[in-house]
XYZ file of C-alpha atoms in Angstrom:
526
model
C -123.048 -40.938 9.118
C -125.027 -38.231 11.001
C -128.473 -39.627 12.072
C -129.668 -43.126 12.315
C -131.326 -44.789 9.092
C -133.866 -47.816 9.213
C -132.061 -50.588 8.637
C -133.534 -54.672 7.245
C -134.239 -56.352 10.574
C -132.429 -59.099 9.324
C -129.322 -56.592 9.104
C -130.852 -55.465 12.304
C -129.761 -59.664 13.649
C -126.875 -59.741 12.098
C -125.582 -56.243 13.378
C -126.943 -57.781 17.051
C -125.265 -60.878 16.638
C -121.954 -59.386 15.785
C -122.168 -56.844 18.841
C -123.272 -59.846 21.073
C -119.933 -61.203 19.659
C -118.020 -58.460 21.072
C -119.641 -58.061 24.427
C -119.008 -61.929 25.237
C -115.418 -61.739 24.055
C -114.691 -59.309 27.123
C -116.949 -60.998 29.763
C -116.202 -64.674 29.302
C -112.169 -63.406 28.934
C -112.821 -61.515 32.324
C -114.054 -64.755 34.408
C -111.103 -67.017 32.120
C -108.442 -65.508 33.755
C -109.894 -65.785 36.974
C -109.836 -69.531 36.509
C -106.494 -69.580 35.539
C -105.135 -67.657 38.497
C -104.228 -70.655 40.308
C -102.149 -72.369 37.650
C -100.685 -69.094 36.623
C -99.399 -68.582 40.571
C -97.904 -71.667 40.633
C -93.931 -72.208 39.946
C -93.966 -75.249 37.710
C -97.462 -75.139 36.068
C -97.467 -71.533 35.434
C -95.227 -68.525 36.242
C -94.708 -68.437 39.933
C -96.906 -65.476 39.671
C -97.372 -64.014 42.836
C -100.381 -62.631 44.975
C -99.071 -58.546 44.155
C -98.042 -59.909 40.208
C -102.369 -61.473 39.555
C -104.143 -58.494 41.194
C -101.841 -56.158 38.957
C -102.565 -59.275 36.472
C -106.333 -58.073 36.302
C -105.383 -54.287 38.043
C -103.524 -53.543 35.282
C -106.237 -54.571 32.224
C -109.341 -52.910 34.305
C -106.844 -49.610 35.507
C -106.739 -48.607 31.614
C -110.328 -50.028 30.723
C -111.457 -47.217 33.822
C -109.305 -45.208 32.556
C -109.893 -45.210 28.863
C -113.626 -45.699 28.463
C -114.484 -42.075 28.607
C -111.955 -40.946 26.311
C -113.336 -43.995 23.741
C -116.923 -42.965 23.847
C -115.853 -39.191 22.468
C -113.501 -41.327 19.997
C -116.829 -42.832 18.421
C -118.545 -39.538 18.099
C -115.384 -38.002 16.113
C -113.799 -40.909 14.054
C -117.141 -43.090 14.492
C -118.377 -45.819 16.299
C -117.865 -48.621 14.048
C -114.337 -47.705 13.429
C -113.219 -47.627 17.047
C -115.080 -51.042 18.195
C -112.797 -52.670 14.707
C -109.708 -50.651 16.106
C -110.301 -52.472 19.987
C -110.708 -55.936 18.481
C -107.921 -55.691 16.691
C -105.839 -53.974 19.675
C -107.958 -56.648 21.968
C -106.556 -60.221 19.737
C -102.958 -58.513 19.583
C -102.124 -58.470 22.990
C -104.293 -61.385 23.385
C -101.417 -63.703 21.904
C -99.099 -60.862 23.113
C -99.753 -62.297 26.628
C -100.125 -66.093 25.482
C -96.527 -65.771 25.307
C -95.362 -63.855 27.792
C -92.264 -65.176 29.370
C -92.712 -64.150 32.975
C -95.150 -61.978 35.449
C -94.128 -58.470 34.388
C -95.171 -59.467 30.425
C -98.582 -60.770 31.571
C -99.261 -57.716 33.300
C -98.371 -55.341 29.865
C -100.364 -57.798 27.872
C -103.021 -57.336 29.839
C -102.936 -53.403 29.874
C -103.015 -53.493 26.506
C -106.421 -55.564 26.284
C -107.888 -52.827 28.504
C -107.094 -50.892 26.228
C -108.906 -53.042 23.590
C -111.801 -53.721 25.947
C -112.605 -49.804 26.611
C -112.727 -49.019 23.218
C -114.984 -51.681 22.703
C -118.127 -51.600 24.935
C -118.815 -47.681 24.401
C -118.964 -48.878 20.822
C -120.931 -51.716 20.825
C -123.284 -49.591 23.297
C -123.742 -47.116 21.158
C -123.790 -48.949 18.249
C -126.882 -50.684 19.306
C -128.531 -47.227 20.363
C -128.572 -45.727 17.199
C -129.421 -49.494 15.618
C -132.532 -49.573 17.371
C -135.535 -47.480 18.715
C -138.139 -48.146 20.984
C -138.816 -51.333 21.883
C -136.711 -53.118 19.756
C -134.103 -51.061 21.497
C -134.847 -52.908 24.871
C -134.852 -56.451 23.303
C -131.890 -56.397 21.662
C -130.463 -54.828 25.263
C -131.460 -57.425 27.046
C -130.202 -59.936 24.322
C -127.695 -57.264 24.980
C -126.860 -57.670 28.517
C -127.340 -61.027 28.604
C -124.728 -62.006 26.783
C -123.042 -61.214 30.139
C -124.503 -64.397 32.295
C -122.954 -66.172 29.354
C -119.592 -65.388 29.166
C -119.408 -65.806 32.986
C -120.982 -69.401 32.654
C -118.970 -70.670 29.817
C -115.741 -68.522 31.086
C -114.948 -71.015 33.984
C -115.565 -74.234 32.005
C -114.223 -73.099 29.047
C -110.785 -72.454 31.148
C -111.130 -75.934 33.401
C -111.115 -77.260 29.826
C -108.574 -75.428 28.016
C -105.617 -75.438 31.244
C -106.990 -79.096 31.207
C -105.409 -80.262 28.484
C -103.184 -77.212 27.605
C -100.512 -74.723 28.889
C -101.960 -71.765 30.489
C -101.192 -69.435 27.146
C -104.045 -71.531 25.547
C -106.468 -69.145 27.476
C -104.987 -66.231 26.263
C -105.676 -67.836 22.479
C -109.220 -68.990 22.453
C -109.745 -65.090 22.105
C -108.384 -64.878 18.347
C -111.081 -67.212 16.466
C -113.789 -65.314 18.514
C -111.813 -61.295 17.393
C -111.195 -62.463 13.961
C -115.138 -63.837 12.905
C -115.938 -60.101 15.386
C -113.816 -58.344 13.110
C -115.522 -59.739 9.747
C -119.235 -59.345 10.822
C -118.445 -55.122 11.946
C -116.487 -54.300 8.780
C -119.703 -56.046 6.476
C -122.223 -55.144 8.613
C -121.780 -52.399 10.858
C -122.134 -48.564 9.565
C -119.664 -46.282 10.883
C -122.436 -44.575 12.466
C -121.102 -41.338 14.848
C -122.635 -38.364 16.673
C -123.351 -35.012 14.580
C -121.694 -33.295 17.519
C -118.184 -34.181 18.338
C -116.959 -34.053 21.654
C -113.234 -32.406 22.161
C -110.822 -35.719 24.135
C -109.704 -35.292 27.080
C -105.924 -35.734 26.839
C -104.796 -33.838 30.381
C -108.389 -35.772 32.398
C -106.855 -38.578 30.196
C -103.191 -38.550 31.673
C -104.872 -37.369 35.353
C -107.095 -40.187 35.553
C -104.395 -42.627 34.883
C -101.633 -41.628 36.732
C -103.950 -40.457 39.699
C -105.469 -44.265 39.545
C -102.190 -46.679 38.475
C -100.205 -44.827 41.920
C -103.149 -45.226 44.063
C -103.428 -48.879 43.265
C -99.385 -49.535 43.429
C -99.574 -48.350 47.475
C -102.481 -50.363 48.418
C -100.486 -53.104 46.847
C -97.627 -52.714 47.927
C -98.562 -52.375 51.290
C -99.670 -56.727 50.927
C -96.097 -57.219 49.289
C -94.571 -55.561 52.682
C -97.107 -55.819 55.072
C -96.492 -52.867 56.237
C -99.112 -49.974 55.783
C -96.471 -47.414 57.838
C -93.952 -47.823 55.306
C -93.471 -44.493 52.738
C -93.259 -46.346 49.447
C -96.392 -47.346 50.600
C -97.938 -44.190 51.866
C -96.477 -41.669 49.797
C -97.448 -43.348 46.046
C -101.126 -43.956 47.909
C -101.650 -40.515 49.620
C -99.840 -39.007 45.372
C -102.606 -41.489 43.633
C -105.557 -39.622 45.684
C -104.108 -35.775 45.263
C -103.640 -36.875 41.377
C -107.000 -37.727 41.454
C -108.248 -34.959 43.045
C -106.604 -33.068 40.504
C -108.546 -35.583 37.856
C -111.459 -33.639 39.265
C -110.472 -30.000 39.731
C -109.422 -30.254 35.743
C -112.386 -31.341 34.503
C -115.248 -29.268 36.801
C -113.440 -26.456 34.756
C -113.803 -27.661 31.208
C -117.447 -26.644 29.757
C -117.547 -30.359 28.680
C -115.779 -32.933 30.220
C -115.692 -35.984 28.986
C -115.898 -37.651 33.058
C -118.504 -34.573 34.797
C -117.496 -34.505 37.979
C -121.249 -32.086 38.769
C -123.577 -35.706 38.192
C -122.269 -36.945 41.424
C -123.841 -33.978 43.170
C -127.780 -35.417 42.234
C -128.264 -37.767 45.153
C -129.605 -40.064 43.747
C -127.017 -40.437 40.110
C -124.179 -40.028 43.349
C -125.339 -42.354 45.916
C -126.306 -45.086 43.156
C -122.823 -44.721 41.606
C -121.717 -44.402 44.871
C -123.237 -47.380 45.954
C -122.785 -49.742 42.510
C -118.789 -48.346 42.677
C -118.379 -50.157 46.420
C -120.140 -53.742 44.940
C -118.328 -53.345 42.390
C -115.617 -53.168 44.949
C -116.734 -56.520 46.826
C -117.294 -58.678 43.479
C -113.803 -58.572 42.273
C -112.109 -59.341 46.031
C -115.058 -61.870 46.244
C -113.878 -63.682 43.159
C -110.273 -63.006 43.593
C -110.453 -65.000 47.379
C -112.801 -68.023 45.422
C -110.304 -68.410 42.579
C -107.516 -69.640 44.886
C -109.752 -70.784 48.012
C -111.700 -74.078 44.981
C -108.218 -74.620 43.464
C -105.488 -74.211 45.528
C -107.031 -74.331 49.321
C -109.547 -77.349 48.122
C -107.664 -78.893 45.629
C -110.554 -78.854 43.301
C -109.107 -78.652 38.873
C -109.986 -75.822 36.912
C -112.372 -77.500 35.543
C -113.773 -78.721 38.991
C -113.920 -75.280 40.803
C -115.265 -73.546 37.328
C -118.332 -76.042 37.621
C -118.666 -74.875 41.093
C -118.834 -71.485 40.733
C -120.993 -72.369 37.382
C -124.379 -71.457 39.700
C -123.380 -66.870 40.341
C -123.743 -67.083 36.930
C -126.643 -68.410 36.582
C -127.919 -66.898 39.277
C -127.145 -63.668 36.856
C -128.504 -64.377 33.985
C -132.382 -65.454 35.876
C -131.756 -61.919 38.382
C -130.823 -59.491 35.689
C -134.016 -59.592 33.236
C -136.915 -60.455 36.932
C -135.202 -57.032 38.228
C -137.015 -55.663 36.500
C -140.782 -56.805 35.690
C -139.880 -56.938 39.739
C -139.094 -53.107 40.158
C -142.164 -52.590 37.938
C -144.592 -54.357 40.229
C -142.717 -52.524 43.543
C -140.312 -50.603 43.281
C -136.360 -49.388 42.469
C -135.593 -49.185 46.359
C -137.608 -52.438 48.062
C -136.273 -55.116 45.184
C -132.149 -54.002 44.640
C -131.388 -52.596 49.145
C -133.156 -56.286 50.107
C -130.797 -57.540 46.988
C -127.445 -55.171 48.181
C -127.882 -56.550 51.398
C -127.915 -60.502 50.212
C -125.795 -60.021 48.829
C -122.934 -59.104 50.760
C -124.462 -61.727 53.341
C -123.727 -64.338 50.877
C -119.971 -63.216 50.218
C -119.821 -62.986 54.144
C -120.943 -66.313 54.653
C -117.776 -67.346 53.198
C -116.418 -67.036 57.058
C -118.062 -69.756 57.621
C -115.661 -72.071 54.773
C -113.487 -73.944 55.644
C -111.430 -77.407 54.171
C -114.249 -79.701 54.180
C -117.341 -77.263 54.228
C -120.040 -79.245 51.621
C -119.127 -78.007 48.126
C -123.510 -77.644 47.770
C -123.109 -75.371 50.484
C -120.658 -73.221 47.988
C -123.073 -73.820 45.338
C -125.633 -73.071 46.826
C -123.998 -69.575 48.041
C -122.853 -68.869 44.634
C -126.874 -68.481 43.281
C -128.126 -66.473 45.682
C -125.002 -63.751 45.148
C -125.913 -64.091 41.342
C -129.699 -63.538 41.035
C -129.022 -61.023 43.739
C -126.743 -59.051 42.230
C -128.454 -59.253 38.769
C -131.299 -58.008 40.696
C -128.992 -55.502 41.544
C -127.038 -54.120 38.486
C -129.651 -53.999 35.703
C -132.730 -51.611 37.732
C -130.354 -49.755 39.384
C -128.046 -48.514 36.651
C -131.279 -47.174 33.904
C -132.920 -45.828 36.814
C -129.347 -43.611 37.516
C -129.719 -42.973 33.841
C -133.386 -41.682 34.022
C -131.870 -38.956 36.353
C -130.744 -37.462 33.707
C -131.925 -35.184 30.599
C -131.224 -37.392 26.971
C -128.703 -34.886 26.448
C -126.498 -35.888 28.931
C -126.683 -39.557 28.544
C -123.188 -39.925 27.208
C -121.775 -38.433 29.462
C -123.978 -40.059 32.214
C -122.368 -43.455 30.640
C -118.704 -42.158 31.459
C -119.542 -41.182 35.230
C -120.970 -44.354 36.014
C -119.096 -47.101 33.719
C -115.719 -45.120 34.751
C -116.991 -45.675 38.749
C -118.131 -49.414 38.026
C -114.328 -50.274 37.017
C -113.021 -47.369 39.245
C -114.196 -49.810 41.564
C -113.345 -53.370 40.030
C -109.905 -51.654 39.937
C -109.892 -51.198 44.291
C -111.330 -53.938 45.176
C -108.619 -56.133 43.660
C -106.024 -54.129 45.076
C -107.197 -53.500 48.806
C -108.948 -57.328 48.709
C -105.726 -59.141 47.670
C -103.475 -56.755 50.056
C -105.620 -57.513 52.851
C -105.667 -61.200 51.566
C -101.982 -61.740 51.668
C -101.762 -59.742 54.972
C -103.530 -61.616 56.666
C -101.832 -64.837 55.352
C -98.182 -63.934 56.272
C -98.489 -62.510 59.591
C -100.732 -65.926 59.621
C -97.625 -68.698 58.175
C -95.227 -67.277 59.998
C -95.006 -69.279 62.383
C -94.757 -72.334 60.552
C -91.382 -71.043 58.753
C -89.253 -69.985 61.503
C -87.048 -73.048 61.380
C -86.633 -72.592 57.143
C -83.166 -69.743 56.091
C -84.366 -66.537 56.190
C -84.636 -66.528 52.022
C -86.482 -69.617 52.445
C -88.896 -68.228 55.077
C -89.619 -65.210 52.810
C -90.044 -66.452 49.812
C -91.783 -69.757 51.047
C -94.336 -66.515 52.976
C -95.623 -64.822 49.886
C -98.749 -66.861 48.606
C -99.639 -70.010 49.789
C -98.866 -72.152 46.474
C -95.306 -70.534 47.075
C -95.505 -71.938 50.340
C -96.628 -75.291 48.758
C -93.892 -74.657 46.805
C -91.233 -74.468 48.672
C -92.849 -77.918 51.420
C -92.353 -80.374 48.211
C -88.950 -78.833 47.219
C -87.666 -79.755 50.889
C -89.980 -82.438 51.949
C -92.241 -81.046 54.269
C -96.019 -82.000 53.914
C -96.965 -80.557 57.294
C -95.786 -77.384 55.325
C -98.962 -77.376 52.946
C -101.381 -78.077 56.007
C -100.058 -75.052 57.294
C -100.423 -73.210 53.902
C -103.985 -74.105 53.706
C -104.650 -72.688 56.582
C -103.581 -70.205 56.924
C -105.380 -69.419 53.983
C -108.386 -70.076 55.756
C -107.765 -67.734 58.386
C -106.474 -64.199 55.325
C -109.729 -65.473 53.677
C -112.041 -65.748 56.242
C -110.145 -62.051 57.444
C -110.642 -60.913 53.897
C -114.279 -61.858 53.381
C -115.728 -59.970 56.365
C -114.184 -56.586 54.755
C -115.772 -57.602 51.722
C -118.871 -58.299 52.895
C -118.689 -55.047 55.067
C -118.122 -53.163 51.536
C -121.543 -54.687 50.112
C -123.326 -53.938 52.631
C -121.999 -50.084 53.187
C -122.721 -49.826 49.829
C -126.761 -51.356 50.656
C -126.861 -48.591 53.043
C -126.001 -45.780 50.448
C -128.621 -47.249 47.660
C -130.890 -46.715 50.241
C -130.013 -43.031 51.220
C -129.985 -42.599 47.642
C -133.642 -44.061 47.204
C -135.125 -42.229 50.078
C -138.790 -42.033 48.671
C -139.018 -37.824 48.556
C -140.009 -37.627 44.791
C -142.254 -38.902 42.479
C -140.700 -42.016 41.163
C -137.874 -42.109 37.907
C -139.818 -45.000 35.166
C -136.863 -47.468 33.815
C -137.466 -47.120 30.866
C -133.250 -45.876 30.005
C -130.680 -48.191 28.685
C -129.058 -49.969 31.055
C -125.385 -49.467 30.317
C -122.254 -52.445 30.496
C -119.381 -53.088 31.889
C -116.677 -55.273 30.897
C -115.729 -56.836 34.271
C -118.615 -58.308 35.775
C -120.901 -60.386 34.407
C -124.264 -58.525 35.614
C -126.995 -58.967 33.510
C -127.865 -55.894 32.670
C -131.816 -55.395 30.769
C -133.724 -52.440 29.879
C -136.963 -52.006 31.294
C -140.317 -50.028 31.342
C -142.242 -48.687 33.786
């Protein structure tokens, strides 16, 4: 099918329901995993995963997602978006079952990477099918409904994970995806036409290989630094340098291709390039902050997974409210006036973790979570719409590939760098409390707060539990300061990118969704 046929409204609504369910699957899965971090790190109830393995459990998924997504869009143009969407669902479901029964952390990491393949096929296909199914105001409405699924997924994921972890083993948080996959697959096969573009984009195997190896090598070096607590070792700086060179080679290759899957030339435009840089920095900060929060609430504070989900739920509700409100505020004022202060507030909320301790009232945590989510909701939808409207329609596909790839790259680096900063700070803070332990025990106990608590129980040293909690709080304080600075840097970049020296661009393009984050993206019209 090369041109969009006018479908009956009932069928359009059913297609929208299928697409919302497909997007919800990805949003919910990401938040479920973060809630399960503490359990997975536990040597008894979980896999005994160390911080580096937990970083890779998230990073492997996001890395594959980031680097395969622009190729997946070209595959949809060539083979049909329904075909790609259904394939992504099957891959995601099979990998979820694999992850549920993974016997160790390394197998879980591999399963998560395959789940990333499925998500990379799902996300561009859902947006493409939605764009082909709806036109005019109905399209804006449909995208608003689809975007709302991000907030619903953010709210439902932690609560569902808490219920499952309270009654079943950790693998249940992956198996819960299977019924959703089966229902969505039935809807895809029965309802969705196999839309495809009349102009088939070429696949880009060289770009795909360079991007995934470069980003993986860079992430390995960053995470390795946290394992050894030393940036000067060759097994740290060599992978970081090699990864940076591979990514530079990726950019060079894409610049020489007539129709690249990822077009770096678009980033030379001040608003598009600067805006994407700001969003990438925000995603960096958000994923790092989420990594700290999971261990703070369940590990240091001792809340159950369900209680932690309830405490974090206001962030999701903030996104649900802020996402649709953002475009309305932009219509009244301007993109710069609304989004730059909102990004500053989001960064300050992240930095407020510097004042959190072992007895901080939960109410303060919930209030700041809501404020952070609300601010992020105000930023991501309007900025994405504004960026896409700087491009002509025929460049929208290339622009969406760049935007989504930059976001996911920010998420990968956020997990890698944020987790590494926390791991290094923890090792240095806990070292003094472990000096009287045997060397082999000391090394293993100093890997993470979870491992320290585990060995404290074995050697009957309750004082080490308190030392672990105190050292973790210190490491979190160090991490959130860096996280805040990254987010505030994003605000400065965004203020520069949106300088009012040109005619304002109307916000009427459809914002694109990212699977790592519930951003409540909403379409708007100025």
